PDB file of C-alpha atoms in Angstrom:
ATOM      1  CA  UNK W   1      -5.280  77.423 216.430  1.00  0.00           C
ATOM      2  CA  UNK W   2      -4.166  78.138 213.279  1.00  0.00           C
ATOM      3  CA  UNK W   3      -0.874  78.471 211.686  1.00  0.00           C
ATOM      4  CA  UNK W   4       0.576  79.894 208.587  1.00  0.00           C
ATOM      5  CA  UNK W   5       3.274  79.861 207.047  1.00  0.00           C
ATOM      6  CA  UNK W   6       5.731  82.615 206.770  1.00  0.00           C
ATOM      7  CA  UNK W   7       6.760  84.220 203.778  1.00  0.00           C
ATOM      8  CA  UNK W   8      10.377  83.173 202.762  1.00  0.00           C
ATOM      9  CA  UNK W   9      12.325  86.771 202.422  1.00  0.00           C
ATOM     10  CA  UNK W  10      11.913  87.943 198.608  1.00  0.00           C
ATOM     11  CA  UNK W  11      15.545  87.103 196.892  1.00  0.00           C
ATOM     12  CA  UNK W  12      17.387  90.293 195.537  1.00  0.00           C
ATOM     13  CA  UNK W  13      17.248  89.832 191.972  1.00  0.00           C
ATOM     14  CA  UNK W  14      20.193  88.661 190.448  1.00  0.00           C
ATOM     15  CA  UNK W  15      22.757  91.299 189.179  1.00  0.00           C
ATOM     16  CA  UNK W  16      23.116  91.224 185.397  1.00  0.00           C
ATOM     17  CA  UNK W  17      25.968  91.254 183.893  1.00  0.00           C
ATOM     18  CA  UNK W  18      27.296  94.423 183.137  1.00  0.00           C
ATOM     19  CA  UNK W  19      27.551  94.747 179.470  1.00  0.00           C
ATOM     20  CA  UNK W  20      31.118  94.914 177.824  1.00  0.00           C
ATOM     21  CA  UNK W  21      31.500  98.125 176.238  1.00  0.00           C
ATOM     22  CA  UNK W  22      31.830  98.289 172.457  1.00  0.00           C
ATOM     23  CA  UNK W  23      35.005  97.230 170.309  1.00  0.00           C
ATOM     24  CA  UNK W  24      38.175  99.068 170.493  1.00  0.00           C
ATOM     25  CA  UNK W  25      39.464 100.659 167.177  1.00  0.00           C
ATOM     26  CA  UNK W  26      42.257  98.255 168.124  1.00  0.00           C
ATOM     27  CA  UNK W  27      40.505  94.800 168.151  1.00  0.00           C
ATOM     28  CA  UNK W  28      38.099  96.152 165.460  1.00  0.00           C
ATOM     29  CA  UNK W  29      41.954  97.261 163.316  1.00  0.00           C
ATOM     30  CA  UNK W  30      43.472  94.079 164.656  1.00  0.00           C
ATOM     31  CA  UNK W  31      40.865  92.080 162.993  1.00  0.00           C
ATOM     32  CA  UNK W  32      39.751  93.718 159.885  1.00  0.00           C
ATOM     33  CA  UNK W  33      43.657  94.153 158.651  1.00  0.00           C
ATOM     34  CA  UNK W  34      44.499  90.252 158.813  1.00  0.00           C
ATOM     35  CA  UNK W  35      46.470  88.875 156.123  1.00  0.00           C
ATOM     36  CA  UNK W  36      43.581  86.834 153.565  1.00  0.00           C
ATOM     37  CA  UNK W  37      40.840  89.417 155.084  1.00  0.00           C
ATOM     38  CA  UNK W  38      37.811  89.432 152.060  1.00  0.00           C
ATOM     39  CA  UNK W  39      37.536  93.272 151.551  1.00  0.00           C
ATOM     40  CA  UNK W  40      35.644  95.148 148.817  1.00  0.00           C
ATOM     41  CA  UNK W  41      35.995  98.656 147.236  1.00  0.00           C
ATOM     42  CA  UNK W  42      33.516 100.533 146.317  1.00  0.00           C
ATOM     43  CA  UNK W  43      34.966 102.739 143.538  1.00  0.00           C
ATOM     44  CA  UNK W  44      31.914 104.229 141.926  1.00  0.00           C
ATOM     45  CA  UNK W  45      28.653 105.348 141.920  1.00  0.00           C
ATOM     46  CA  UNK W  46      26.004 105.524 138.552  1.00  0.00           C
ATOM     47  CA  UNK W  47      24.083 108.201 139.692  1.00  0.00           C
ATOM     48  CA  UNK W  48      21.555 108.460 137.082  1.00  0.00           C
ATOM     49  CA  UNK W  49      20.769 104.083 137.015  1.00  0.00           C
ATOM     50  CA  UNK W  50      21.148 103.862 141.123  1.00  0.00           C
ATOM     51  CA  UNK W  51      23.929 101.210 140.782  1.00  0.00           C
ATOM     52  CA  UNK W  52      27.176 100.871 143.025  1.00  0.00           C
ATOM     53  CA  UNK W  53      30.479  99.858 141.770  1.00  0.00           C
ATOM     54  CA  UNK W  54      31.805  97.320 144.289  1.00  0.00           C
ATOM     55  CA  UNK W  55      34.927  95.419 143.467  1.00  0.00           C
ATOM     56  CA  UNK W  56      35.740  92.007 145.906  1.00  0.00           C
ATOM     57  CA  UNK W  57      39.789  92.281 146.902  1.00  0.00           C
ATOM     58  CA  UNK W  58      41.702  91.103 149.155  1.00  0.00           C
ATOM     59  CA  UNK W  59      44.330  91.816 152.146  1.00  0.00           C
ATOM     60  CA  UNK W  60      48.029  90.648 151.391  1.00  0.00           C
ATOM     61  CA  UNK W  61      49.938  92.130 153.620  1.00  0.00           C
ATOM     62  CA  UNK W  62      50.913  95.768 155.759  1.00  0.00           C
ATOM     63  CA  UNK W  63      54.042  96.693 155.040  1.00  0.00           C
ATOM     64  CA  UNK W  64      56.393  99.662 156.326  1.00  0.00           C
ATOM     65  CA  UNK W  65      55.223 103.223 155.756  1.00  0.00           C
ATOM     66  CA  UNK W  66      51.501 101.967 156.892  1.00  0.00           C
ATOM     67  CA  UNK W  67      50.809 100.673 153.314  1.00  0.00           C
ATOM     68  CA  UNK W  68      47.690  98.332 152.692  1.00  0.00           C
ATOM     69  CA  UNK W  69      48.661  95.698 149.775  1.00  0.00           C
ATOM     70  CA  UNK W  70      45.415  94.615 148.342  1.00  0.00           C
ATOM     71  CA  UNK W  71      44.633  92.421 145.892  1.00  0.00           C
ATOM     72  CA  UNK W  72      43.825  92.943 142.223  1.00  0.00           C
ATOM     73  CA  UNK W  73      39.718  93.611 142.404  1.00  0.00           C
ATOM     74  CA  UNK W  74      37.529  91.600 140.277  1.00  0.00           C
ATOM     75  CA  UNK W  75      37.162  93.290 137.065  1.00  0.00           C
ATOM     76  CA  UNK W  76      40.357  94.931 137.839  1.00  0.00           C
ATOM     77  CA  UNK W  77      41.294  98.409 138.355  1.00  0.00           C
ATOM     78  CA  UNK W  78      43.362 100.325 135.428  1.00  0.00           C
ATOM     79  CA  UNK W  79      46.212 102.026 136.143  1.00  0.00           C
ATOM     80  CA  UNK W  80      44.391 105.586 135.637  1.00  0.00           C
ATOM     81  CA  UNK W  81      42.723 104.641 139.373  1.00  0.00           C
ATOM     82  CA  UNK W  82      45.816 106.227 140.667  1.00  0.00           C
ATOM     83  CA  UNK W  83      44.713 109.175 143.037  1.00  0.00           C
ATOM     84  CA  UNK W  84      40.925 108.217 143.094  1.00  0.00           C
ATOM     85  CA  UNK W  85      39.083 108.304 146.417  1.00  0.00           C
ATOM     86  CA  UNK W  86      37.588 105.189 147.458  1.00  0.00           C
ATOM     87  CA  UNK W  87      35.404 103.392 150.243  1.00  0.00           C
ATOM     88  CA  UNK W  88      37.227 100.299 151.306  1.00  0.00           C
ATOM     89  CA  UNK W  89      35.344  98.015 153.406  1.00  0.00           C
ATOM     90  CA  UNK W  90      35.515  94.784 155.912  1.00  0.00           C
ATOM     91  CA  UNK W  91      33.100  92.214 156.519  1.00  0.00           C
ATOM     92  CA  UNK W  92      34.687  91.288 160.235  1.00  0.00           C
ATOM     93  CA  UNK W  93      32.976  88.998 163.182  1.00  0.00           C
ATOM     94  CA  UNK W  94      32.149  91.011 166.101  1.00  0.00           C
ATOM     95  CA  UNK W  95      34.637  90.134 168.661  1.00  0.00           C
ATOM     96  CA  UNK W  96      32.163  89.159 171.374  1.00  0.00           C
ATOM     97  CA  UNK W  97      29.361  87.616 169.590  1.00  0.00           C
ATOM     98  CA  UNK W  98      30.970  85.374 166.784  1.00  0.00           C
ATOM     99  CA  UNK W  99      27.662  85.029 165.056  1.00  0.00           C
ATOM    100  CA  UNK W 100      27.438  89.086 164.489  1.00  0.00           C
ATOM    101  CA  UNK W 101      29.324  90.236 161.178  1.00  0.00           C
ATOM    102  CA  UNK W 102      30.364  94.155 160.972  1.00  0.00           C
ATOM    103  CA  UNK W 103      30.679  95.982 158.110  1.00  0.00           C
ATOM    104  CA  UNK W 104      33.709  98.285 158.395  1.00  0.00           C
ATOM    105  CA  UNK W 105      35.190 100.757 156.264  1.00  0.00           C
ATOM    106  CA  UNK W 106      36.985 103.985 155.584  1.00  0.00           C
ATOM    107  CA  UNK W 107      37.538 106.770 152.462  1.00  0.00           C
ATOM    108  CA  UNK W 108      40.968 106.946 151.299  1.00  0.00           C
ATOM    109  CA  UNK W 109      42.996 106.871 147.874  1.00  0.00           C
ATOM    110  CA  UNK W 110      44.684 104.941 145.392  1.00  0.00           C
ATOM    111  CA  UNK W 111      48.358 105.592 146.351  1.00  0.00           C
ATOM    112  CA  UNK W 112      49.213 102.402 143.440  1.00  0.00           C
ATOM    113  CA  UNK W 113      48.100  99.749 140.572  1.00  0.00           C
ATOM    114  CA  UNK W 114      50.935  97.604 140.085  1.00  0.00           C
ATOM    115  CA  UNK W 115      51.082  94.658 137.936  1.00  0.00           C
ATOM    116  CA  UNK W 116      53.908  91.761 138.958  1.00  0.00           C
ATOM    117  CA  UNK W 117      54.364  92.195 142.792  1.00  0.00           C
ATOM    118  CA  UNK W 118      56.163  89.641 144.255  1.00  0.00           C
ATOM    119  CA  UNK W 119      54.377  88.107 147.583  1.00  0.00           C
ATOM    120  CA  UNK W 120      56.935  85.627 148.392  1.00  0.00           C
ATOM    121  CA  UNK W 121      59.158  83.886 146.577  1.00  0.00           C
ATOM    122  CA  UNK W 122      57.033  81.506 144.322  1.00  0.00           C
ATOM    123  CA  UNK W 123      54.421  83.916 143.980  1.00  0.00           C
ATOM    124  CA  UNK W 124      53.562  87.429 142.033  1.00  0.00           C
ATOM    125  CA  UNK W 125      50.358  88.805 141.973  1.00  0.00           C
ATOM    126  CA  UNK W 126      48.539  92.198 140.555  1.00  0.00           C
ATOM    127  CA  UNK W 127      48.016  94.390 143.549  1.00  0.00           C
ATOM    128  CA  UNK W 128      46.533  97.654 144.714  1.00  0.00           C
ATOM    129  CA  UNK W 129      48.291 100.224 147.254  1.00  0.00           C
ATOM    130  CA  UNK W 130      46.492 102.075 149.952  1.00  0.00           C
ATOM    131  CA  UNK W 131      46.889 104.108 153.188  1.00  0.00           C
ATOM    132  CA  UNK W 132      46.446 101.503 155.864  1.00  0.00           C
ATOM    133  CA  UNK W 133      43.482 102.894 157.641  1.00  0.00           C
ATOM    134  CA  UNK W 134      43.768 104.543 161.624  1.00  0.00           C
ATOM    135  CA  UNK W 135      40.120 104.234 161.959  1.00  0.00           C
ATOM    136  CA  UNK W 136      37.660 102.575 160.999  1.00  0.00           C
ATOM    137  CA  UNK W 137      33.523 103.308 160.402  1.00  0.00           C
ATOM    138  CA  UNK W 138      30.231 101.123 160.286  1.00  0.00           C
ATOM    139  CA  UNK W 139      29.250 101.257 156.596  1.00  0.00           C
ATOM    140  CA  UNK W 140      26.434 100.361 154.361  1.00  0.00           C
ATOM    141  CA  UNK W 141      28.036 100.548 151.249  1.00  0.00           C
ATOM    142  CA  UNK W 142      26.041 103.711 150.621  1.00  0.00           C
ATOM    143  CA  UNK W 143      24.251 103.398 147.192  1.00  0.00           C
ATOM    144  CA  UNK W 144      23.916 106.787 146.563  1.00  0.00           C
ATOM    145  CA  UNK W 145      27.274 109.385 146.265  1.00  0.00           C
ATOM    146  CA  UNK W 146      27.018 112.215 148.281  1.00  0.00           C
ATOM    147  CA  UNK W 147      27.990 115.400 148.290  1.00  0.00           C
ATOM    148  CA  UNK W 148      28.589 118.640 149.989  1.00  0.00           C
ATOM    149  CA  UNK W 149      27.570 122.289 148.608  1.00  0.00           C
ATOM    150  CA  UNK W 150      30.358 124.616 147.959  1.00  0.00           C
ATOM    151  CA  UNK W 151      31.322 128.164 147.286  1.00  0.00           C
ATOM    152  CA  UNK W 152      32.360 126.489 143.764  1.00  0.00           C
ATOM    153  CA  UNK W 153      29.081 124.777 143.359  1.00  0.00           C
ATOM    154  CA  UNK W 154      26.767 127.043 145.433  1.00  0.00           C
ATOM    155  CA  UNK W 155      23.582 125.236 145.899  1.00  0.00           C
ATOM    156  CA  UNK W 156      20.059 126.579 147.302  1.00  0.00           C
ATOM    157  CA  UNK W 157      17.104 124.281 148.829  1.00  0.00           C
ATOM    158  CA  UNK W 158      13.954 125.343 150.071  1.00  0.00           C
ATOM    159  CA  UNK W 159      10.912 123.949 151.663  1.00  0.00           C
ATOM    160  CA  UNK W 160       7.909 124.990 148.626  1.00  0.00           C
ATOM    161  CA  UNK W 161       5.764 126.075 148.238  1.00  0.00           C
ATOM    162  CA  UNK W 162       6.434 129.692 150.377  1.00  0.00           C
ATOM    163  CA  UNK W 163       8.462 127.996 153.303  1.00  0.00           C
ATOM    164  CA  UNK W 164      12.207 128.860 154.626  1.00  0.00           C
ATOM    165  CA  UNK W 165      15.479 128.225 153.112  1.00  0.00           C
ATOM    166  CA  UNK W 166      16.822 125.120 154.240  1.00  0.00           C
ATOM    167  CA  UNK W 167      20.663 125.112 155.461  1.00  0.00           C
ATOM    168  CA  UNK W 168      21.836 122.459 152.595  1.00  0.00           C
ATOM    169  CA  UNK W 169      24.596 119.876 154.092  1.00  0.00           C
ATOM    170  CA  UNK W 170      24.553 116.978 151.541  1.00  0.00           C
ATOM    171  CA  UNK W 171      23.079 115.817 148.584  1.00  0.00           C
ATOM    172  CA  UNK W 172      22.795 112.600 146.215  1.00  0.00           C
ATOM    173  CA  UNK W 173      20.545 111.703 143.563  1.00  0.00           C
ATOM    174  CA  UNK W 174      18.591 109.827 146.608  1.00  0.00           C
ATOM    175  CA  UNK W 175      18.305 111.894 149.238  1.00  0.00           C
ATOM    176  CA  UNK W 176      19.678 115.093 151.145  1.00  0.00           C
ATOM    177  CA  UNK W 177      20.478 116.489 154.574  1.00  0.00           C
ATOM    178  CA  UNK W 178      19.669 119.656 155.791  1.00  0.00           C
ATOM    179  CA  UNK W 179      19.296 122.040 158.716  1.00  0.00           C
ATOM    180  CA  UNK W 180      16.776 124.018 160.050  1.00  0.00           C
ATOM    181  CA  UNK W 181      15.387 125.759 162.533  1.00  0.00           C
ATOM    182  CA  UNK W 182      13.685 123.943 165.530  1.00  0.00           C
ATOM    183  CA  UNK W 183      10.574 125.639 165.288  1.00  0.00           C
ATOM    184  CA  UNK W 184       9.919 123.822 162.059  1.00  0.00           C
ATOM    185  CA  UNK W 185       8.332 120.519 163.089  1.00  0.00           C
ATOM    186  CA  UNK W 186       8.882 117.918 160.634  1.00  0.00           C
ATOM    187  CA  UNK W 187       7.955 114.202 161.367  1.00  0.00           C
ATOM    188  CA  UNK W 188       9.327 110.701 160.628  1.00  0.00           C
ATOM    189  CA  UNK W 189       7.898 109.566 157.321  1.00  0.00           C
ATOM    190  CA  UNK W 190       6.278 112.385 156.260  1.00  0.00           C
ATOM    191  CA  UNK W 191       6.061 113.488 153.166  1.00  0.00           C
ATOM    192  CA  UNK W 192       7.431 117.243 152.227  1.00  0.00           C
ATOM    193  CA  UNK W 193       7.538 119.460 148.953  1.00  0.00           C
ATOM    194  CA  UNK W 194      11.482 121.251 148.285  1.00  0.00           C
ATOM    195  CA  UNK W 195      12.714 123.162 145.504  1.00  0.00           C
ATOM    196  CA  UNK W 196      16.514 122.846 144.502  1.00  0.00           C
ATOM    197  CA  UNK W 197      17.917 125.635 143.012  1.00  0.00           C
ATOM    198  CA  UNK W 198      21.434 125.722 141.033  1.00  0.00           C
ATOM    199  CA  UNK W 199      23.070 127.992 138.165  1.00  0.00           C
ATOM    200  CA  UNK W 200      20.430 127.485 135.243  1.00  0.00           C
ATOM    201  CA  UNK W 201      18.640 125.100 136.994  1.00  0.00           C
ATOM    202  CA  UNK W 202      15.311 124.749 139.329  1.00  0.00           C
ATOM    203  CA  UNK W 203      13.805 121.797 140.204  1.00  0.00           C
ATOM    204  CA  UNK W 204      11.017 120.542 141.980  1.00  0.00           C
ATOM    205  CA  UNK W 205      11.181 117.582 143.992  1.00  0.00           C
ATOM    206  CA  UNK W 206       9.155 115.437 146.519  1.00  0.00           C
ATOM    207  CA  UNK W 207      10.823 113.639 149.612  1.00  0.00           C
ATOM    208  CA  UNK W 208      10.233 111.644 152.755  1.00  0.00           C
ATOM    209  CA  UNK W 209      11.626 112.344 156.121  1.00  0.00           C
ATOM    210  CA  UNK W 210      13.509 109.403 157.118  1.00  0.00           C
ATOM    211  CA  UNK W 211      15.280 110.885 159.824  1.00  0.00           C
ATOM    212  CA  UNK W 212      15.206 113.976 161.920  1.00  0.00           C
ATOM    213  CA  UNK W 213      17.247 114.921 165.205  1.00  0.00           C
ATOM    214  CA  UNK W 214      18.272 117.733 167.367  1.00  0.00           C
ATOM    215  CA  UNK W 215      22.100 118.791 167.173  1.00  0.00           C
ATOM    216  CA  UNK W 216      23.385 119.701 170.383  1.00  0.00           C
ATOM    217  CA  UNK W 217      20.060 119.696 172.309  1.00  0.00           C
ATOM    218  CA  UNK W 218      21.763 121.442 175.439  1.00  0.00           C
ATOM    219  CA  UNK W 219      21.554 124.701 173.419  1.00  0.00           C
ATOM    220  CA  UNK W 220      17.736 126.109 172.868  1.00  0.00           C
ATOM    221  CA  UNK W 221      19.182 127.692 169.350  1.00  0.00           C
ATOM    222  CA  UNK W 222      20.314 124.452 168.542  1.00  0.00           C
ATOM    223  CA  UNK W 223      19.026 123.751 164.596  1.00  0.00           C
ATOM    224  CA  UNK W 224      17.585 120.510 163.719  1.00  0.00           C
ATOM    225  CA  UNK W 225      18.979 117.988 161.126  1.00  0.00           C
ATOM    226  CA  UNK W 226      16.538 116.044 158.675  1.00  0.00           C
ATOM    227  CA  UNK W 227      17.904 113.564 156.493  1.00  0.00           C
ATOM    228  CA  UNK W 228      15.395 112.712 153.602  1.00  0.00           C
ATOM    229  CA  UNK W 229      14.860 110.477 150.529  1.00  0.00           C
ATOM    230  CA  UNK W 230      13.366 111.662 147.096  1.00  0.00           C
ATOM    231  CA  UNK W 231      10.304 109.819 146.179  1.00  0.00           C
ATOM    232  CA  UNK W 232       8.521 109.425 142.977  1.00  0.00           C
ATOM    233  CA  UNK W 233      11.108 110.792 141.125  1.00  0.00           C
ATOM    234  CA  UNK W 234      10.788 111.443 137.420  1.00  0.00           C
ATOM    235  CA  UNK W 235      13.644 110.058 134.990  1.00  0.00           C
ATOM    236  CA  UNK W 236      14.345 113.438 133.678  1.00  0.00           C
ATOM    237  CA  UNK W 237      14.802 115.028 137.675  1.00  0.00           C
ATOM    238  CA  UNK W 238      16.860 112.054 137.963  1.00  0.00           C
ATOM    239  CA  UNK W 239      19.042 112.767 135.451  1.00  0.00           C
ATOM    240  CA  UNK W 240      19.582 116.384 136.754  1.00  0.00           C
ATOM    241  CA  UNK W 241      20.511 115.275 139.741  1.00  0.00           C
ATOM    242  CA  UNK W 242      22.755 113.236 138.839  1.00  0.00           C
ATOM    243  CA  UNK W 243      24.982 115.903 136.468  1.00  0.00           C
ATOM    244  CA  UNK W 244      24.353 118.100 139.434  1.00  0.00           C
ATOM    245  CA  UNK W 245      25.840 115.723 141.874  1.00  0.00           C
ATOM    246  CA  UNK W 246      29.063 114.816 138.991  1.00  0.00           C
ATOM    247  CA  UNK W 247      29.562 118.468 138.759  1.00  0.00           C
ATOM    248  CA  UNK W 248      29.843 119.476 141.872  1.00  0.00           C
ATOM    249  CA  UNK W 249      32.354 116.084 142.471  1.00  0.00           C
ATOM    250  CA  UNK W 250      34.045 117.047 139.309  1.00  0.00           C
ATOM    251  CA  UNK W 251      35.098 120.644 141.349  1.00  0.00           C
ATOM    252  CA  UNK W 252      35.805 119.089 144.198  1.00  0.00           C
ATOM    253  CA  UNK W 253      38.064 116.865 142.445  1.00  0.00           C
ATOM    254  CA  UNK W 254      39.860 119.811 141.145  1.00  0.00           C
ATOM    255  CA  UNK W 255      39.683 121.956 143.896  1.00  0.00           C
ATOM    256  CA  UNK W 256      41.765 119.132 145.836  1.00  0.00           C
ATOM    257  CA  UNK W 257      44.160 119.109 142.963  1.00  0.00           C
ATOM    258  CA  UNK W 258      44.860 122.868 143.136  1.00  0.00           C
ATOM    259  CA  UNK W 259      43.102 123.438 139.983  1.00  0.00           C
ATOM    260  CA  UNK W 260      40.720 125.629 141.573  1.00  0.00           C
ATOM    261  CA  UNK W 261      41.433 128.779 143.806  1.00  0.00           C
ATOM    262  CA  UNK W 262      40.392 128.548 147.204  1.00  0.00           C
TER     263      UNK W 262
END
């Protein structure tokens, strides 16, 4: 006779833990505004040298109104700052996994540089006001400053040597974004021709697809956004860019300012 041995019934496998969803703008606010919180501001760009001005501050306090109190940066900002649109960012600990750090930030302005503030009673220090943020973004610190075409600053780009115009969203001296239509296949890394035309100015340029995504791929007429970054770029398209990219930041400086007609 011979036995065998039956076959213990197969255990379900084990549930897994369901994962917790991401950070609420609240514990993500909560943590990021904390009095002593590092911060840094990055106040400019050098478009033509690809360098970032970033400035290390710091949080003092939130007072009423919604006002951020900063620290003085290191070098410090002059008084002229006043009104100038900055990225100010947080370096926070992700709330559920302590060894993660996120970088946070938002776009806002200058509201105040004011020397002599008093913290508390023993202590004054040089300090920055700012719209305490509602919301805040993952950054990169973004090297390169972009911008965005404008009936001011009218701005054409198209795929060379014969191919369509390209629906322009953003620029920089680095890179650009652009729409298209779907039936134009463009791939991840691949390398494409464009020429950028401006008042008094046409420019050749070569760039890499580094990104490129359907918008709203419900919709069959849905265009296609490709982000891409200029490669081997010659000092002197460089520097075109770059007063290209100050010019058209220069309007749109003034056009917020109601120096410019709408």
């Amino acid at each position: 006779m011979i036995f065998t041995r039956k076959k213990a019934p197969a255990k379900p496998p084990a549930a897994k833990p369901k994962p917790r969803p991401e950070p609420t703008q609240e514990e993500l606010l909560a943590e990021a505004l904390r009095p002593g919180r590092q911060v840094c501001l990055a106040v400019a760009a050098d478009l033509v040298s690809d360098r970032i001005d970033v400035r290390p501050s710091m949080v003092h306090d939130i007072v009423k109104g919604g006002l951020l109190i900063l620290a003085q940066t290191n070098p410090p900002l002059a008084k002229r700052a006043e009104g100038q649109t900055v990225e100010i960012t947080f370096l926070i600990p992700h709330p559920d996994r302590g060894a993660e750090y996120l970088r946070l930030g938002y776009k806002t302005k200058i509201l105040r540089v004011i020397d002599g503030w008093k913290v508390d009673e023993r202590l004054t220090d040089n300090i920055i006001v700012a719209p305490k943020p509602h919301r805040l973004e993952r950054t990169t610190l973004r090297l390169h400053y972009r911008v965005e075409p404008t009936s001011e600053a009218p701005l054409r780009l198209l795929l060379a040597p014969d191919g369509p115009e390209l629906v322009l969203l953003d620029i920089s001296v680095g890179g650009a974004r652009f729409n298209h239509h779907r039936n134009l296949a463009l791939e991840h890394d691949q390398v494409i021709e464009l020429l950028m035309e401006a008042e008094n100015l046409s420019l050749g340029l070569r760039a890499r697809v580094v990104r490129t995504s359907r918008d709203g791929a419900t919709s069959p007429r849905a265009p296609t956004t490709t982000a891409v970054q200029f490669v081997e770029t010659t000092p002197e398209a460089k520097t075109c860019l770059g007063r290209l990219v100050n010019e058209i930041a220069r309007r749109q400086r003034a056009r917020d300012a109601g120096l410019l007609d709408e």
